[in-house]
Short mmCIF file of C-alpha atoms and ligand atoms in Angstrom, two decimals:
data_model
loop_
_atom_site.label_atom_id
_atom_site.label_comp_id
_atom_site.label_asym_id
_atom_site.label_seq_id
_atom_site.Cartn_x
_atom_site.Cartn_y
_atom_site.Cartn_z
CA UNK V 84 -11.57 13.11 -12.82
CA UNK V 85 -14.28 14.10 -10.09
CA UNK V 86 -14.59 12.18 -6.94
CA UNK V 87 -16.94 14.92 -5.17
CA UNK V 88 -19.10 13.21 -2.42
CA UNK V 89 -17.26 10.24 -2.37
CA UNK V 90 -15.58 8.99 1.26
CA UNK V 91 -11.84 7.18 1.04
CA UNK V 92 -9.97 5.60 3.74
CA UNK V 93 -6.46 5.17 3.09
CA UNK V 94 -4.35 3.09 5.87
CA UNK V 95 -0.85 4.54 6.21
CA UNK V 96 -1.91 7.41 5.05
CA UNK V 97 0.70 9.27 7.07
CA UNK V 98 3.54 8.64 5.32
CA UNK V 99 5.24 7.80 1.73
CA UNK V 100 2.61 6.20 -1.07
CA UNK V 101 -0.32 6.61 1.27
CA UNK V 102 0.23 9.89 2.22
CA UNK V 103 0.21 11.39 -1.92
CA UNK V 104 -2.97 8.63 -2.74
CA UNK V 105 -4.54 11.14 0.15
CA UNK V 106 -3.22 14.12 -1.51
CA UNK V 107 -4.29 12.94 -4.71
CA UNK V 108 -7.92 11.79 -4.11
CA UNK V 109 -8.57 14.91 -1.95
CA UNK V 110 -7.33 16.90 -4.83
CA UNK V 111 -9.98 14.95 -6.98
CA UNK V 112 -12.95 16.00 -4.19
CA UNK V 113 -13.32 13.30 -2.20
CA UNK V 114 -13.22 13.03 1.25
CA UNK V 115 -10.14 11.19 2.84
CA UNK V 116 -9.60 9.87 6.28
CA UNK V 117 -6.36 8.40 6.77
CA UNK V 118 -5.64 6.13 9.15
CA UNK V 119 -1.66 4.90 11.45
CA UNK V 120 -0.51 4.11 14.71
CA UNK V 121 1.46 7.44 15.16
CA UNK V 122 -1.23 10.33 15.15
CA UNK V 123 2.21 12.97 14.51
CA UNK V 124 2.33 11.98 10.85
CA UNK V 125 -1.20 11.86 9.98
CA UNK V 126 -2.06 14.79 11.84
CA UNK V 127 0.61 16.51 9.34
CA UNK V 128 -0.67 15.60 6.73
CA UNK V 129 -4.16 16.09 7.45
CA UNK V 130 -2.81 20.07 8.28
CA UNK V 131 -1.08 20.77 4.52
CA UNK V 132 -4.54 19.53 2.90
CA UNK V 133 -8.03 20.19 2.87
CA UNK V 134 -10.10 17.49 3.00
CA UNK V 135 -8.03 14.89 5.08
CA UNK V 136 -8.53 14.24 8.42
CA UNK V 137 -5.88 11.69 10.61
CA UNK V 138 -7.53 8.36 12.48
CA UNK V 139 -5.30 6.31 14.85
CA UNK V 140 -5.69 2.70 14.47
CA UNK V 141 -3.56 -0.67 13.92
CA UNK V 142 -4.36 -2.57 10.97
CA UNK V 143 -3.39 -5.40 12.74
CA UNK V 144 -6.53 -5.40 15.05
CA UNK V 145 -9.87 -6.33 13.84
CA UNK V 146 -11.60 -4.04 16.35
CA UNK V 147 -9.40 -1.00 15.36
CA UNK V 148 -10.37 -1.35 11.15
CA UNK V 149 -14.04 -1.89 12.37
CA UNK V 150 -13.53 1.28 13.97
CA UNK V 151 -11.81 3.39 11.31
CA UNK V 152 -15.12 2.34 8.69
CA UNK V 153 -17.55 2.89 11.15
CA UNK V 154 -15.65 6.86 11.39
CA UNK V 155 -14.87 7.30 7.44
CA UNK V 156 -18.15 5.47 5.97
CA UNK V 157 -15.97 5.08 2.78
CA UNK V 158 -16.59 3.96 -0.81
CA UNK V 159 -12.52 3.78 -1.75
CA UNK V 160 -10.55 1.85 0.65
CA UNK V 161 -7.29 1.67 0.35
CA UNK V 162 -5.59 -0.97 2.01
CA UNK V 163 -1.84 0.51 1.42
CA UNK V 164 -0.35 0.58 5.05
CA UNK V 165 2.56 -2.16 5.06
CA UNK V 166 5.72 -2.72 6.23
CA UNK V 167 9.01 -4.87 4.98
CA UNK V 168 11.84 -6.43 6.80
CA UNK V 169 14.66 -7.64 5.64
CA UNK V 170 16.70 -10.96 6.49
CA UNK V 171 17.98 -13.81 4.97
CA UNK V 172 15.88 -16.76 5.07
CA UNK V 173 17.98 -18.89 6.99
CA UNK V 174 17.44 -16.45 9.96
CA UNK V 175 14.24 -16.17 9.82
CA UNK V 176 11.57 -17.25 12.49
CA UNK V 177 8.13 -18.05 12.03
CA UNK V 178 6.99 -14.86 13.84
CA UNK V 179 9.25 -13.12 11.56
CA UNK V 180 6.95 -14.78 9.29
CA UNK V 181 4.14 -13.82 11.12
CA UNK V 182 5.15 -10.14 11.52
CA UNK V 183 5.48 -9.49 7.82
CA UNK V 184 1.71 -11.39 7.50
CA UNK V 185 0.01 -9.21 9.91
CA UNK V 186 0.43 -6.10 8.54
CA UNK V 187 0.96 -6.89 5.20
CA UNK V 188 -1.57 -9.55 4.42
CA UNK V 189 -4.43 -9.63 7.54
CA UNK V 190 -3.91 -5.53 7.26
CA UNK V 191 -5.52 -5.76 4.17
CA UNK V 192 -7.86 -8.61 5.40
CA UNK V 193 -8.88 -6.82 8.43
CA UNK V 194 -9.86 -3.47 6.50
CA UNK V 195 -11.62 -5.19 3.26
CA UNK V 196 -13.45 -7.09 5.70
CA UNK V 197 -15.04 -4.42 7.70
CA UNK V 198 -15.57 -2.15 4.58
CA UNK V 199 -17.48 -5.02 2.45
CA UNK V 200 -20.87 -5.40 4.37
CA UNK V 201 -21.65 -1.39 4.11
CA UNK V 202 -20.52 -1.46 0.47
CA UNK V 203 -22.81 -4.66 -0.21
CA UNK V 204 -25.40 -2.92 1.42
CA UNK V 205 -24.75 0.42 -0.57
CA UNK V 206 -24.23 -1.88 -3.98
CA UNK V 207 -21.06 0.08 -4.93
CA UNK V 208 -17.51 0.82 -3.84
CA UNK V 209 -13.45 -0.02 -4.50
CA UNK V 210 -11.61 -1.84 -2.69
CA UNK V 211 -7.90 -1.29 -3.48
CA UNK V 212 -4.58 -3.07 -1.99
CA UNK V 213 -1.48 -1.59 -2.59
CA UNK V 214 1.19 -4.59 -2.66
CA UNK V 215 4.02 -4.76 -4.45
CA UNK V 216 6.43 -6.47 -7.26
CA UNK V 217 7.53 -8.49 -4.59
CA UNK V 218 4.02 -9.66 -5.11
CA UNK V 219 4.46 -10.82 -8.58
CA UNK V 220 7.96 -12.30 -8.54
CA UNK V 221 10.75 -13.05 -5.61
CA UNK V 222 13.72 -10.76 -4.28
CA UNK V 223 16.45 -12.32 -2.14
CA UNK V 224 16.06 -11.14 1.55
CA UNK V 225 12.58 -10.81 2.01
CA UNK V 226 10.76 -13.88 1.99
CA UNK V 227 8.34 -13.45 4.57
CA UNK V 228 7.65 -9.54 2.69
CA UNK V 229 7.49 -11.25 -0.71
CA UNK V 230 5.07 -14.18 0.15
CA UNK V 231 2.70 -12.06 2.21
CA UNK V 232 2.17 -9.65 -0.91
CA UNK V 233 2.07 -12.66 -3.43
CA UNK V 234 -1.01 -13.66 -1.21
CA UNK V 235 -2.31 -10.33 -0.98
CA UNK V 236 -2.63 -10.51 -4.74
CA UNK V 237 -4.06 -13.75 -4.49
CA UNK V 238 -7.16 -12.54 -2.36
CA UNK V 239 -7.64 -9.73 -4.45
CA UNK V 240 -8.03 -11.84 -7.32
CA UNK V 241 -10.04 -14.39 -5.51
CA UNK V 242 -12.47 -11.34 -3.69
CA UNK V 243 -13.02 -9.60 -6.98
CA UNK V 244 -14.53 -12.65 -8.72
CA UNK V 245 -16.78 -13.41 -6.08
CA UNK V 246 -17.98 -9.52 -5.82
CA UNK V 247 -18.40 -9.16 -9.96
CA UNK V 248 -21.73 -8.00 -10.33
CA UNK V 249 -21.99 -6.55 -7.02
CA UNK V 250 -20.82 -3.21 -8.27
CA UNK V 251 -17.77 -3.12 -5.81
CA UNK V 252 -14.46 -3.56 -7.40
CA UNK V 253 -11.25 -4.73 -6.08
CA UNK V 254 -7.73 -4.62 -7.46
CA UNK V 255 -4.02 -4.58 -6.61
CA UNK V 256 -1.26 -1.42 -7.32
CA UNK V 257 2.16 -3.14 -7.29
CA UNK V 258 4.57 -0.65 -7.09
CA UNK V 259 8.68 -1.01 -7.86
CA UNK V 260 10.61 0.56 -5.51
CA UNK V 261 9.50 3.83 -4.96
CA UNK V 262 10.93 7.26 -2.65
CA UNK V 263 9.37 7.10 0.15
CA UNK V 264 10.69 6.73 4.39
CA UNK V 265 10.50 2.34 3.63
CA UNK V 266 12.87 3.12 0.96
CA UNK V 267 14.82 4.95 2.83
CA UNK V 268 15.35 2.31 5.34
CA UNK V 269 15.92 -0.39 2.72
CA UNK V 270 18.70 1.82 1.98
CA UNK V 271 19.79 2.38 5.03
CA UNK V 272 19.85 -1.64 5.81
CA UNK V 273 22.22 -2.34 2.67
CA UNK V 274 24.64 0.50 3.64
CA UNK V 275 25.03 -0.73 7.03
CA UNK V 276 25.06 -4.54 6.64
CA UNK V 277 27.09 -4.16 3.03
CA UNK V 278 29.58 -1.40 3.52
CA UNK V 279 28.19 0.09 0.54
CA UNK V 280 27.81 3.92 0.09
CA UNK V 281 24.47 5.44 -0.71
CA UNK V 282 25.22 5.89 -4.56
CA UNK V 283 25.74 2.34 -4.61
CA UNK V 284 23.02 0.90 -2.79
CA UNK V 285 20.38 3.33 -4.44
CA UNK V 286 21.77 1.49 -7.82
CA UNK V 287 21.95 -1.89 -6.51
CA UNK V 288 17.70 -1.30 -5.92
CA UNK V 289 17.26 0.93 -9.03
CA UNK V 290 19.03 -2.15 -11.38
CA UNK V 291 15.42 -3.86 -11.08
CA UNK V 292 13.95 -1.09 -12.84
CA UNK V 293 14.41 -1.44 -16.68
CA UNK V 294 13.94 1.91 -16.34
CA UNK V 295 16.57 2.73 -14.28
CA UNK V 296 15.41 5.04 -11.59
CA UNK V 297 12.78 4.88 -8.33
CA UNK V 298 8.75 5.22 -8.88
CA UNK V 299 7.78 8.35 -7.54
CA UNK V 300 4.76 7.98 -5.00
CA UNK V 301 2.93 10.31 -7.20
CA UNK V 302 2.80 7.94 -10.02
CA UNK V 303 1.43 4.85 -7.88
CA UNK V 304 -0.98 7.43 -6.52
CA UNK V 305 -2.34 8.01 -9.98
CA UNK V 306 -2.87 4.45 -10.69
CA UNK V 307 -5.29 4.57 -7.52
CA UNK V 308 -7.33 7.51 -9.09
CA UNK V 309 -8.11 5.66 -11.90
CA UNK V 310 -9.12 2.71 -10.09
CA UNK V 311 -11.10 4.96 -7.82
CA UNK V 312 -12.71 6.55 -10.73
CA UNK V 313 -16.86 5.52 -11.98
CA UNK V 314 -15.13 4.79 -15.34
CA UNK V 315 -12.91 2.44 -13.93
CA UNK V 316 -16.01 -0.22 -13.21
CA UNK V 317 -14.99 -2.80 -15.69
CA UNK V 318 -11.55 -3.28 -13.63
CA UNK V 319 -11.56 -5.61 -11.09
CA UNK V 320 -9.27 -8.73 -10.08
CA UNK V 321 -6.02 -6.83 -11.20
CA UNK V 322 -2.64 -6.39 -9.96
CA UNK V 323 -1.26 -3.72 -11.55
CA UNK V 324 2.28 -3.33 -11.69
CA UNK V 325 3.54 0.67 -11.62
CA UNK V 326 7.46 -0.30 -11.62
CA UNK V 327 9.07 0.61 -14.85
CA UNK V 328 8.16 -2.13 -16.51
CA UNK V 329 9.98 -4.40 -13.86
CA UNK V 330 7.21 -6.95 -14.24
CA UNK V 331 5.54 -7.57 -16.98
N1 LIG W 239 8.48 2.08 -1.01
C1 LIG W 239 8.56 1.03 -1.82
O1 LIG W 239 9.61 0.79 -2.46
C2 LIG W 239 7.38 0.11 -1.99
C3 LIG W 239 7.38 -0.77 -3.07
C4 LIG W 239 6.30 -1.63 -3.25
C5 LIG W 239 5.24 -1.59 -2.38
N2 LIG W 239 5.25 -0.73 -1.34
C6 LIG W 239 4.09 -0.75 -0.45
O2 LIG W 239 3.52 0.52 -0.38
C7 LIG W 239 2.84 0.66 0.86
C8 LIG W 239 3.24 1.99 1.51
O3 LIG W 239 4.63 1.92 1.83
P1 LIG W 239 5.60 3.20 1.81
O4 LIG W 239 6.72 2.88 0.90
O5 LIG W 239 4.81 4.43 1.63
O6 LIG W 239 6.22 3.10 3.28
P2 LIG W 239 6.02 3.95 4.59
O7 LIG W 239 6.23 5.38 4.34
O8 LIG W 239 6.85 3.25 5.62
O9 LIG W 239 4.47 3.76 4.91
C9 LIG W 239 3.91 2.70 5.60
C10 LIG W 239 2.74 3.25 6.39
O10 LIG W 239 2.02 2.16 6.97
C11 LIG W 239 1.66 2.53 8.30
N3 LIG W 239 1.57 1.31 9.08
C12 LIG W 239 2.52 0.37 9.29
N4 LIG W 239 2.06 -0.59 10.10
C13 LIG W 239 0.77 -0.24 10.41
C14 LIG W 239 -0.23 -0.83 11.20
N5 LIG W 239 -0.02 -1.97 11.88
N6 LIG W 239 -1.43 -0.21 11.29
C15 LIG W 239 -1.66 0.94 10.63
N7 LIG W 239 -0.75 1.54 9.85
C16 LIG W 239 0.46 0.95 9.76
C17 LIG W 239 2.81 3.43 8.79
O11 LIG W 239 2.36 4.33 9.78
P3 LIG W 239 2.54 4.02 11.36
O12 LIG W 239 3.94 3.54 11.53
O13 LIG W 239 2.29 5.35 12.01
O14 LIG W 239 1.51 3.02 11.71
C18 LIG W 239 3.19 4.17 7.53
O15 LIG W 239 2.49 5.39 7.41
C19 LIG W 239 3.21 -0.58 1.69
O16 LIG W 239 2.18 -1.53 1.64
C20 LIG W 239 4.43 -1.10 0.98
O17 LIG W 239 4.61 -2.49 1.18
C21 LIG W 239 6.28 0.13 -1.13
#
C-alpha cells in the first residue's frame, strides 16, 4: 500500500505502538511527524528513519495539539499517545480520575479537534484513536484507564457518524496487551506489589489472550495502515480489536 504525499501525525510517537505506526506509515511513503513531551525519544526515532521528524508537545494542552497540526498539516492523525495507572478503585481519587481522562480521553479530543477544520476544509482525511480492550470490556485495577478508553470509543463512534459523507474517516485500534515500555511497567507494578516473578506476571497478563502470548506493536501498527489506506474509505465508526481474539 502507497501513502506517497500524504502527511501523518502520530502522538507518542516516541515510544512503543506509536513509535512502529511511524515506522510503518513512513515505510508506506508518507510523511510522519511525531509528536511527546520528551524530545530524547522522538528525536531517536526520527534519526533510525527517513521520513519522521520529532515535535514536542502535551496532548493535554489545547494550544500545544493546535500547534503540532498547524507544523504537520496532516491527513492521518493518530491519536495513540496514552498512559495507564494502576490502583484499586477504592484508592482512587477523582484526579486520579482525572489524570487517566486527560491524556487518554481529552488527548484524543484535543488532537481530533484541531485536525478536523483543515480536513473539512480539504474534504478528506483519517482520524484514528488507538484505545484499547480495556475499551471494550473491564479489567480489575484500572478503572479510571478502562472508562476513559470505553469513552474514547464512544466519541469515535459518535464523530464518525456525524463526518460520513464528509470523506474523513474515523475509527478505533484496540489493542491487547502488547510489548512495549507501558507493558513493561504493568509488569513491573505486579512484581513489586504481588511478589510475583516476571514469568509469572507476564502469564498472569498473557491469560487474557486466547491466544496466549503479547500483541506485537507491529501488528497494531498494521491495522493503522489499513485504516490509513484510500481503500479503507468505507470504514469508519469502528473499534477494532487487535488482541488475539480477547474481545470479540
Ligand atoms: N501496551 C499495551 O499493552 C497497550 C494495550 C492497549 C492499548 N495501548 C495504548 O497504546 C497507546 C500507546 O501505548 P504504548 O503501549 O506504546 O506505551 P508507551 O510506550 O508508554 O507510549 C505512550 C506514549 O505516549 C506519550 N505521551 C504520554 N503522555 C503524553 C502527553 N500528555 N502528551 C504527549 N504525549 C504523551 C509518551 O511520550 P512522553 O512521555 O515523552 O510524552 C509515550 O511515547 C496508548 O494509548 C495505550 O493506552 C497499549
Amino acid at each position: 500500500m502507497s501513502l506517497d504525499g500524504q502527511r501523518a501525525l502520530v502522538t507518542g510517537g516516541g515510544t512503543g505502538v506509536g513509535a512502529e505506526i511511524a515506522r510503518t506509515l513512513a515505510g508506506a511513503g508518507a510523511e510522519v511527524w511525531i509528536a511527546g513531551r520528551r524530545a530524547g525519544p522522538l528525536e531517536e526515532v526520527a534519526a533510525e528513519t527517513d521520513g519522521i521528524r520529532p515535535l514536542t508537545g502535551d496532548v493535554t494542552d489545547p494550544a500545544s495539539c493546535a500547534a503540532m497540526i498547524a507544523e504537520a498539516r496532516p491527513q492521518l492523525v493518530i491519536a495513540n499517545a496514552g498512559n495507564s495507572v494502576s490502583k484499586p478503585f477504592h484508592r482512587m481519587d477523582a484526579g486520579d480520575l482525572q489524570d487517566m481522562l486527560a491524556v487518554n480521553l481529552f488527548g484524543v479530543f484535543n488532537v481530533f479537534s484541531a485536525a478536523l477544520g483543515p480536513m473539512r476544509a480539504a474534504g478528506t482525511g483519517r482520524l484514528i484513536s488507538i484505545a484499547s480492550t480495556a475499551g471494550l470490556k473491564g479489567y480489575a485495577y484500572v478503572s479510571g484507564y478502562a472508562a476513559a478508553k470505553h469513552a474514547v470509543i464512544g466519541l469515535t463512534r459518535s464523530l464518525a457518524l456525524e463526518l460520513a459523507g464528509t470523506g474523513i474517516t474515523v475509527n478505533a485500534v484496540c489493542p491487547g496487551f502488547t510489548e512495549t515500555p507501558m507493558l513493561e511497567d504493568s509488569l513491573r507494578n505486579i512484581m513489586d506489589k504481588t511478589g510475583r516473578s516476571r514469568e509469572e506476571a507476564k502469564k498472569a497478563l498473557t491469560a487474557t489472550n486466547p491466544q496466549d502470548r503479547f500483541v506485537q506493536p507491529c501488528e497494531v501498527a498494521d491495522a493503522v495502515l489499513w485504516l490509513a489506506g484510500v481503500n479503507a474509505g468505507a470504514v469508519t465508526g469502528q473499534a477494532i480489536s487487535v488482541s488475539g481474539g480477547e474481545v470479540m
